[in-house]
Coordinates of C-alpha atoms in Angstrom, one line a residue:
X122 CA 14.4 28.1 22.8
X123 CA 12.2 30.9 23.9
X124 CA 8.2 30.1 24.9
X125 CA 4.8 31.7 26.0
X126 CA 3.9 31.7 29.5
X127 CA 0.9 28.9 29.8
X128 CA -1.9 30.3 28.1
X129 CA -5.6 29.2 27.6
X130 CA -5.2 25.3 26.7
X131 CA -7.5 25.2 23.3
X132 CA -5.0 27.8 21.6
X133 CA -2.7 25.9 19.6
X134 CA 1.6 26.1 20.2
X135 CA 2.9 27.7 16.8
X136 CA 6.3 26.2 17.0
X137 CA 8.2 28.9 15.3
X138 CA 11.8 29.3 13.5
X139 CA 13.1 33.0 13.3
X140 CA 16.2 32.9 10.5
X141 CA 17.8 36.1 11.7
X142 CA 21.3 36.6 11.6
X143 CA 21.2 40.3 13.5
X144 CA 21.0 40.1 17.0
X145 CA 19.2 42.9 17.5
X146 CA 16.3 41.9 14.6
X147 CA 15.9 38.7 16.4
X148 CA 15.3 40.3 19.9
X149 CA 12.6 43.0 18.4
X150 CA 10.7 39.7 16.6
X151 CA 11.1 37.7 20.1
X152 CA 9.4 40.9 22.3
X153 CA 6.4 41.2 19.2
X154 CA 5.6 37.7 19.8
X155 CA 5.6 38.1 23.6
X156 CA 3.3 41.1 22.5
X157 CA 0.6 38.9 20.9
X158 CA -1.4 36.1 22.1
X159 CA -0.1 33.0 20.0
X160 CA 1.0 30.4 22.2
X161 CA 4.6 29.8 20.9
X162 CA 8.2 27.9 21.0
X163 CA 10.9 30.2 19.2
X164 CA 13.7 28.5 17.8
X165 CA 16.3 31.0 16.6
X166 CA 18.8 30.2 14.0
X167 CA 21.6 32.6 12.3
X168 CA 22.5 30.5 8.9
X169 CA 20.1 28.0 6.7
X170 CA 23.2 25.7 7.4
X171 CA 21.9 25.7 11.3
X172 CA 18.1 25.8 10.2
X173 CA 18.3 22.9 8.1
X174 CA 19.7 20.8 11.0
X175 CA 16.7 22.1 13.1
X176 CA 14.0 21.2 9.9
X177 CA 15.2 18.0 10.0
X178 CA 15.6 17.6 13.9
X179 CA 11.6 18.4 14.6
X180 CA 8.2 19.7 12.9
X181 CA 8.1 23.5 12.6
X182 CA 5.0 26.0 12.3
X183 CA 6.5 28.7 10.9
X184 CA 9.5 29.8 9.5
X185 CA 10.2 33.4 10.0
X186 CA 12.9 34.2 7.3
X187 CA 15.2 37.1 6.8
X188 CA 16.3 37.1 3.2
X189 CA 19.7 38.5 4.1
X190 CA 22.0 35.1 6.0
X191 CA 25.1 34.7 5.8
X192 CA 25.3 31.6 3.5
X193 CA 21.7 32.6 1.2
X194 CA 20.3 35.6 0.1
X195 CA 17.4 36.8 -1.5
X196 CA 14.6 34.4 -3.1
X197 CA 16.8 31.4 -2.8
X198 CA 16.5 31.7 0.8
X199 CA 12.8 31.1 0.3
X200 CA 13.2 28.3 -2.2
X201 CA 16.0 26.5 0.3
X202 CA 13.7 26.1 3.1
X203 CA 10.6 25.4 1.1
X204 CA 12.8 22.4 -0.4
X205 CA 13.9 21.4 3.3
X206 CA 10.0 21.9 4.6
X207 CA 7.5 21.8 1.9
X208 CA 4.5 22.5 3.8
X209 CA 5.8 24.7 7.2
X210 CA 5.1 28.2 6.4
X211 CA 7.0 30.2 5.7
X212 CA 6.7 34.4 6.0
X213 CA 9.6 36.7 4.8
X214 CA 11.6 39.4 6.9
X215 CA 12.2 42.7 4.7
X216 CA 13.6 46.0 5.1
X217 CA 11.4 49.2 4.6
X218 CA 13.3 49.9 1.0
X219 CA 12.6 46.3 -0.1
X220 CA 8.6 46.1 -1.0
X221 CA 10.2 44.5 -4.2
X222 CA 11.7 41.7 -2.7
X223 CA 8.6 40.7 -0.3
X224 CA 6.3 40.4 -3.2
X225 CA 9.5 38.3 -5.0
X226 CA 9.2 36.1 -2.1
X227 CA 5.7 35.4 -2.0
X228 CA 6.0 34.2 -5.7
X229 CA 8.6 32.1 -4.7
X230 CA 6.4 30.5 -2.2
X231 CA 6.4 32.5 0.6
X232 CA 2.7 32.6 2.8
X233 CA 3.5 36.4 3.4
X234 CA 6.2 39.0 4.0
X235 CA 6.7 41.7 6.7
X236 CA 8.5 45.0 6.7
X237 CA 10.7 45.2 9.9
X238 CA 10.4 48.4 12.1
X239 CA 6.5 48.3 10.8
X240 CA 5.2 45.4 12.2
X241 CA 3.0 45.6 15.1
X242 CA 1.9 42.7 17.4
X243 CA -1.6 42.5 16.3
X244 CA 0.0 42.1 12.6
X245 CA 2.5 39.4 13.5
X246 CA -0.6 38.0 15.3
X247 CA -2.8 37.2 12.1
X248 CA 0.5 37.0 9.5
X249 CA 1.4 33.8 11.1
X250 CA -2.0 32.8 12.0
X251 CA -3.5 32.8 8.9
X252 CA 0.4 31.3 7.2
X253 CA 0.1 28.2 9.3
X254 CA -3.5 28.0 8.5
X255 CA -2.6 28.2 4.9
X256 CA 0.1 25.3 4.6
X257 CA -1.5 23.4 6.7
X258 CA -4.8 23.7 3.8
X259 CA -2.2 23.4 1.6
X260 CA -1.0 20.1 2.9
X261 CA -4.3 18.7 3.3
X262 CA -5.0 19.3 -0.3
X263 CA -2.2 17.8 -1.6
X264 CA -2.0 14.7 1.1
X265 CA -6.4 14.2 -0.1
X266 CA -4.6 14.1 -4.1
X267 CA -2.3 11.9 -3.1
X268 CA -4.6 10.2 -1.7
X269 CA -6.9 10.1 -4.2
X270 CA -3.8 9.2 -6.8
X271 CA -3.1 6.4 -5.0
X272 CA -6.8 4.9 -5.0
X273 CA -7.0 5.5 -8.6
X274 CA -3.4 4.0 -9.5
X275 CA -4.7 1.0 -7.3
X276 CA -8.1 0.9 -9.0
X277 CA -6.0 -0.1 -11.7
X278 CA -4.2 -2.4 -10.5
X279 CA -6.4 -4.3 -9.2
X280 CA -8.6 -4.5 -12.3
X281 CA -5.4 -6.1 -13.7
X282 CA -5.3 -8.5 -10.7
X283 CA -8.8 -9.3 -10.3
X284 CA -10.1 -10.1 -14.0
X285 CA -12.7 -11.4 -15.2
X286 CA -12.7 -15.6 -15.9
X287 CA -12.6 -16.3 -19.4
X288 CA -15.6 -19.1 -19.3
X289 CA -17.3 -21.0 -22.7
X290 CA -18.8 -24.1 -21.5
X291 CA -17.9 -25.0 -18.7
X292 CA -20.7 -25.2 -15.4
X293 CA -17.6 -24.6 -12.7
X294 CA -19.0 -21.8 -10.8
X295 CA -16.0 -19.1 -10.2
X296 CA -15.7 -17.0 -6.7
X297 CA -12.9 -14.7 -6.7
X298 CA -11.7 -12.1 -4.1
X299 CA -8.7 -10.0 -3.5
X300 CA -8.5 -7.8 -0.3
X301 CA -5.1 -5.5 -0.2
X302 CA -3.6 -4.9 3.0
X303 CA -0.3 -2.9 4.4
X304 CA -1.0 1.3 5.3
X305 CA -3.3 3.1 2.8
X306 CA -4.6 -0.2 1.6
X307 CA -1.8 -0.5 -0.7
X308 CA -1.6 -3.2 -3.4
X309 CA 1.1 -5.9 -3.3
X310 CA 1.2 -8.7 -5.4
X311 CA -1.2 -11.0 -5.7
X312 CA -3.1 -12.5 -8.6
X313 CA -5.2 -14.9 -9.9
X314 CA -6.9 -16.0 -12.8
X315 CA -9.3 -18.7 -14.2
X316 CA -9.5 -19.4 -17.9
X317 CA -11.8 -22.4 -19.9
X318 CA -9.0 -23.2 -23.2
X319 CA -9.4 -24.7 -26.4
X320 CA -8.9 -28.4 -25.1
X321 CA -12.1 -27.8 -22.8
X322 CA -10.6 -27.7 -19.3
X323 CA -10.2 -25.0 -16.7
X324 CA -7.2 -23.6 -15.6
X325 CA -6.8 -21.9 -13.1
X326 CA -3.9 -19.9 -11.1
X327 CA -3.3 -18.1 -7.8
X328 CA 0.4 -16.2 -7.1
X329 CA 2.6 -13.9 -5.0
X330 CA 4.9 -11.7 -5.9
X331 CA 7.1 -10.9 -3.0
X332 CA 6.8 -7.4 -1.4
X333 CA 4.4 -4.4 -1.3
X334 CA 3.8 -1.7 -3.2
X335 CA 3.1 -0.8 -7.3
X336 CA 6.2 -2.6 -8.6
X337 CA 5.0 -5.6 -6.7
X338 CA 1.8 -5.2 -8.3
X339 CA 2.7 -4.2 -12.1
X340 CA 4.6 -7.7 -11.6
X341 CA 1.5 -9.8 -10.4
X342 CA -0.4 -7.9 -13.2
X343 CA 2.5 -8.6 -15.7
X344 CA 2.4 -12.4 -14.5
X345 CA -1.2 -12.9 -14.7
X346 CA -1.5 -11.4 -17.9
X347 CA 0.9 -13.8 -19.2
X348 CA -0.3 -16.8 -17.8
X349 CA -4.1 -15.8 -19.5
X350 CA -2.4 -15.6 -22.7
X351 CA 0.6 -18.9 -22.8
X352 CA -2.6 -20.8 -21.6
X353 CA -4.9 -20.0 -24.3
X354 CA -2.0 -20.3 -26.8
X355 CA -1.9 -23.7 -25.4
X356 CA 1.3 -24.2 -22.8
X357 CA 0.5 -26.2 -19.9
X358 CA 2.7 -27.5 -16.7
X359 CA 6.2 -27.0 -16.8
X360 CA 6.8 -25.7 -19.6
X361 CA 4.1 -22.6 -19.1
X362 CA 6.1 -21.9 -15.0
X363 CA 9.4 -21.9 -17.3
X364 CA 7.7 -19.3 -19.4
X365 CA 6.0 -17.7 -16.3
X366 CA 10.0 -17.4 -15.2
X367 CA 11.4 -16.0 -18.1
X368 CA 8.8 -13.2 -18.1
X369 CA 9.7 -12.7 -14.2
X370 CA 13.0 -12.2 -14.8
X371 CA 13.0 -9.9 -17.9
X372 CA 10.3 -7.6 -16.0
X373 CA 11.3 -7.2 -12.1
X374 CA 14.3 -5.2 -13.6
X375 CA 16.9 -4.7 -10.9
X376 CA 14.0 -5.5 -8.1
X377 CA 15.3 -8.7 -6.3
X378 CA 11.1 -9.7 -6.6
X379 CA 10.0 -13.3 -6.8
X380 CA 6.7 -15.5 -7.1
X381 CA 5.1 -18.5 -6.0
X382 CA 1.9 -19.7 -7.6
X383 CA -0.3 -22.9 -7.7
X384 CA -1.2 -24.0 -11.4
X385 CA -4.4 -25.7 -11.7
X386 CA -5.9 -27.6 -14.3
X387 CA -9.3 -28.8 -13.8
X388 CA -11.0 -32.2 -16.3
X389 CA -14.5 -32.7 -15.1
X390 CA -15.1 -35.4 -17.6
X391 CA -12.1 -37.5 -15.9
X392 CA -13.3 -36.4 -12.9
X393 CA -9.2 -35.0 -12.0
X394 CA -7.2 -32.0 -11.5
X395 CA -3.4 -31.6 -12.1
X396 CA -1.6 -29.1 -9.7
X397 CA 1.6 -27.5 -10.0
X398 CA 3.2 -25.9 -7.0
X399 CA 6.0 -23.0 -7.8
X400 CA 6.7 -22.8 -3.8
X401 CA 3.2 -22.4 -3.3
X402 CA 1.1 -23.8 -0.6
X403 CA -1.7 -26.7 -1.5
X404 CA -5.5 -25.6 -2.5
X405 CA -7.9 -27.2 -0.2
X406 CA -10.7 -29.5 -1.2
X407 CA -14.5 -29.5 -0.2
X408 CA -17.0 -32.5 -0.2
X409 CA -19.9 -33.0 1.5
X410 CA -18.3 -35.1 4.4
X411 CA -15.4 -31.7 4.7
X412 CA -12.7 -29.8 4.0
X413 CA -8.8 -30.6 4.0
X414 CA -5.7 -29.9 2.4
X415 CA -4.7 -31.9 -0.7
X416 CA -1.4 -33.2 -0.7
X417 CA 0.5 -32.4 -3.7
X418 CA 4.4 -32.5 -5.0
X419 CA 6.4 -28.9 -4.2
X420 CA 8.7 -27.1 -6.4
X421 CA 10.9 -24.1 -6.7
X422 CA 9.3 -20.1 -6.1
X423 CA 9.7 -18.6 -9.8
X424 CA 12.7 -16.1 -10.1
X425 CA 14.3 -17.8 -6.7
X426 CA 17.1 -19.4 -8.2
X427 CA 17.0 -18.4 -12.0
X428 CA 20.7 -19.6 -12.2
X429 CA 20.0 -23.4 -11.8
X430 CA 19.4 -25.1 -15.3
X431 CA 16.4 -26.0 -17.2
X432 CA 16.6 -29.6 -15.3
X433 CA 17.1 -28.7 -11.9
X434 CA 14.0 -26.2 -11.4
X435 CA 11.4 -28.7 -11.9
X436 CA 7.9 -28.2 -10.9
X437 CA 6.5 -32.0 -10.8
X438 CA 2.8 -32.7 -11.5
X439 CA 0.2 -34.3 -9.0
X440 CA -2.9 -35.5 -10.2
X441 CA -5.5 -35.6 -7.4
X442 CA -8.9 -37.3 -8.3
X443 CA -12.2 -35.3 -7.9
X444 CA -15.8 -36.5 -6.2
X445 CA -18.8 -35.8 -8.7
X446 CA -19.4 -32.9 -6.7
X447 CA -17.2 -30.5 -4.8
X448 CA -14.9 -27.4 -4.4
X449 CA -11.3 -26.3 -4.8
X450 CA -10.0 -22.9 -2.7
X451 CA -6.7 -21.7 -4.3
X452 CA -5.6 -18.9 -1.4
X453 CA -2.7 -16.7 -0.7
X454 CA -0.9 -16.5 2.6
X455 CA -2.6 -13.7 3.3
X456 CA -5.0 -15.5 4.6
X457 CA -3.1 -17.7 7.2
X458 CA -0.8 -15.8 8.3
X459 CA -2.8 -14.0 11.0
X460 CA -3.0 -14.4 14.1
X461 CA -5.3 -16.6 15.7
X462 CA -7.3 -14.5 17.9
X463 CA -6.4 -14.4 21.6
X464 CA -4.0 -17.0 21.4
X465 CA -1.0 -14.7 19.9
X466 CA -0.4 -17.7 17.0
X467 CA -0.5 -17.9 13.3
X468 CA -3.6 -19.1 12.4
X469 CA -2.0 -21.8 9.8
X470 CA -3.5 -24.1 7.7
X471 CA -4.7 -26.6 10.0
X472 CA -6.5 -22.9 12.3
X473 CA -8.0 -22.3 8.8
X474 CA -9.8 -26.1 8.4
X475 CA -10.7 -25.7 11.9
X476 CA -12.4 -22.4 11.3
X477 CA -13.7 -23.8 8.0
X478 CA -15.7 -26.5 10.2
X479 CA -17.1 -23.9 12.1
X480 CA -18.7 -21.7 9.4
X481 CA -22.2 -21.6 8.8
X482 CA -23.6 -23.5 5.6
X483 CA -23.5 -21.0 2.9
X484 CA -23.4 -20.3 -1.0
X485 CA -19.7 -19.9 -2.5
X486 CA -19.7 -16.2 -2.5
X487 CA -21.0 -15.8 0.7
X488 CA -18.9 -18.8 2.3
X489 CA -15.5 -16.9 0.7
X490 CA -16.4 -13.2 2.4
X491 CA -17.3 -14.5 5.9
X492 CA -14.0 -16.6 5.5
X493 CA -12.2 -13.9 5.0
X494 CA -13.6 -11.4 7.7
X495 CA -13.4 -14.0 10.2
X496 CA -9.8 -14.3 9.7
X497 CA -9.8 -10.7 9.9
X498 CA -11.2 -10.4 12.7
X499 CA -9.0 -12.9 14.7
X500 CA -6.5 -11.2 13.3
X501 CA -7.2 -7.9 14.9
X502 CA -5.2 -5.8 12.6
X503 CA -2.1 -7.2 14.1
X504 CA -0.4 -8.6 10.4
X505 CA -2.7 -8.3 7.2
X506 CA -1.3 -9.6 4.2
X507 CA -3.1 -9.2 0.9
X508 CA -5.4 -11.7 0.3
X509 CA -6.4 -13.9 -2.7
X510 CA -8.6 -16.4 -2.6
X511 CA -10.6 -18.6 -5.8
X512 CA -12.9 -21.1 -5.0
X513 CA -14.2 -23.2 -8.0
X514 CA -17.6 -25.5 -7.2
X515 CA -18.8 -27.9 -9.7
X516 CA -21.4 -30.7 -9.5
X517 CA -24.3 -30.2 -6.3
X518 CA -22.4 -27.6 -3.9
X519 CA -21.5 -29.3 -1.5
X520 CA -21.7 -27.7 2.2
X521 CA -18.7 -26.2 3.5
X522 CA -17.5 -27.5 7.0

């Protein structure tokens, strides 16, 4: 690897990969970059075979490509190493007699072509200049649309994730949130829903889908969908997780995906709710003397063990009694899995009552955000889960603590 002597610090290093299977080529394109100003590390390859290895082993610049190797010729030389390294760029070597082939290059994706035996150093000088400057536009514009893809695909998504309740008559006030987490915000699986059926009560659910990522997310929005519309056709219970399953199943394909959700069914006329935990952790309940976790039977994740029959995945009902006046939280783990500030533990369930206590007196939708930043916070970006979180008041709201 040939380099520049140290040159004035704010000038970039083009780190620069010559393709040149003629000794005496190379050493002429070697001296004309001595010859200009760039501040440069020349790698020097004979075959595409030896400058694939070297794409692969570390970032390149430039590529500086004769269309004549041993093993590639012509404008399949300049479509190789665009496939190896979409956005290095790359500027064709041609003799005098092939003007033809240079402008065959370009349209093959080529930044540029130079004639050898006609290029000066003031030439190379801006050629590969202005060619790094262009992929490197290049890759910003398609990493920004990408970008901006991703953001509408997840847009979507969470539209499908986030809906809005389905409420007649009921005087339960609803607070939902869903915060994604993981690099580039990106959407896992998380739902929840909150629908008033035909027998009067609300239902309500909050789930996981294992994993990151859209298929992760089609799935919660796939599940959620399906819960909205087996509850208003009127399954409840055991039967609607069975169907829940099923649906699981025939949709996560050959993606080993499962889901826990809590199933909620809220009677403020018997002043009760039932709750049905797929491997789901307990809501948490909020009267005016506190908060705490309600203790409620467990059964099996949906989609864990689909081979088990009918009998043995059983998802048993607890019915916990309700005060006149009060709130449920359905969350995701998301939201306890952090760590607990300084202390380098999981903030749990028993961090989260304890934070809980400690939060000023608020409305619903205000209580819920400044929950979840706090946990944020303590967190400190060290694990961030998405996070679900529905919080159902009825009655006088009761002051959380």
């Amino acid at each position: 690897m040939a380099a520049t002597p140290a040159a004035a610090s704010s000038e970039p290093v083009y780190r620069i990969l010559l393709i040149e299977d003629d000794a005496g080529d190379a050493l002429l394109v070697e001296e004309l970059l001595h010859d200009t100003t760039l501040r440069f590390e020349l790698t020097t390859r004979t075959t595409l075979g030896g400058a694939r290895a070297e794409l692969a082993a570390s970032p390149i610049d430039c590529v500086l490509l004769d269309l004549h190797l041993p093993d590639v010729a012509g404008t399949a030389a300049v479509t190789a190493v665009r496939g190896l390294a979409p956005h290095t760029a790359v500027i064709v070597l041609t003799g005098v007699s092939e003007a033809q082939a240079g402008t065959e290059a370009m349209a093959a994706g080529a930044q540029d072509y130079l004639v050898k035996g006609k290029v000066e150093a003031d030439l190379l000088y801006r050629a590969v200049r202005y060619a790094v400057y262009r992929s490197q536009t290049e890759r910003a514009s398609s990493q920004a649309q990408a970008t901006r893809l991703r953001a509408e695909e997840n847009a979507r998504l969470e539209r499908g994730l986030l809906p809005q309740p389905i409420l007649d008559t009921s005087t339960v006030t609803v607070t939902s949130r869903y915060l994604p987490g993981g690099a580039m915000t990106l959407l896992g699986g998380d739902f929840l829903d909150v629908v008033e059926g035909d027998d009067g009560l609300l239902h309500a659910v909050v789930g996981d889908v294992s994993g990151h990522g859209p298929d992760a997310a089609a799935l919660g929005v796939c599940l959620r969908i399906a819960w909205r519309s087996l509850v208003l056709g009127g399954h409840r219970g055991t039967d609607l997780l069975h169907l829940m399953e099923r649906i699981l199943l025939a949709e996560r394909g050959s993606h080993p995906l499962f889901a826990t959700c809590t199933l909620l069914t809220l009677d403020q006329n018997a002043g009760a709710a039932t709750l049905h935990l797929a491997g789901h952790h307990e809501p948490l309940l909020t009267t005016p003397e506190g908060t705490r976790e309600l203790a409620a039977a467990h059964g099996i994740a949906l989609g864990i063990a689909p081979g088990l029959v009918p009998g043995q995945r059983s998802w048993p009902p607890t019915v916990v009694p309700l005060p006149t006046s009060g709130a449920l939280t359905l969350y995701t783990d998301g939201l306890t899995e952090g760590h607990n500030g300084a202390k380098g533990e999981r903030l749990g369930v028993e961090g989260l009552l304890t934070l809980i206590s400690h939060l000023p007196q608020a409305d619903p939708a205000a209580h819920v955000d400044l929950l979840i930043k706090e946990t944020h916070d303590l967190n400190a970006g060290r694990h961030f889960d998405d996070v679900a979180v529905l919080r159902l008041d009825w009655g006088n709201r009761p002051r959380p603590r």
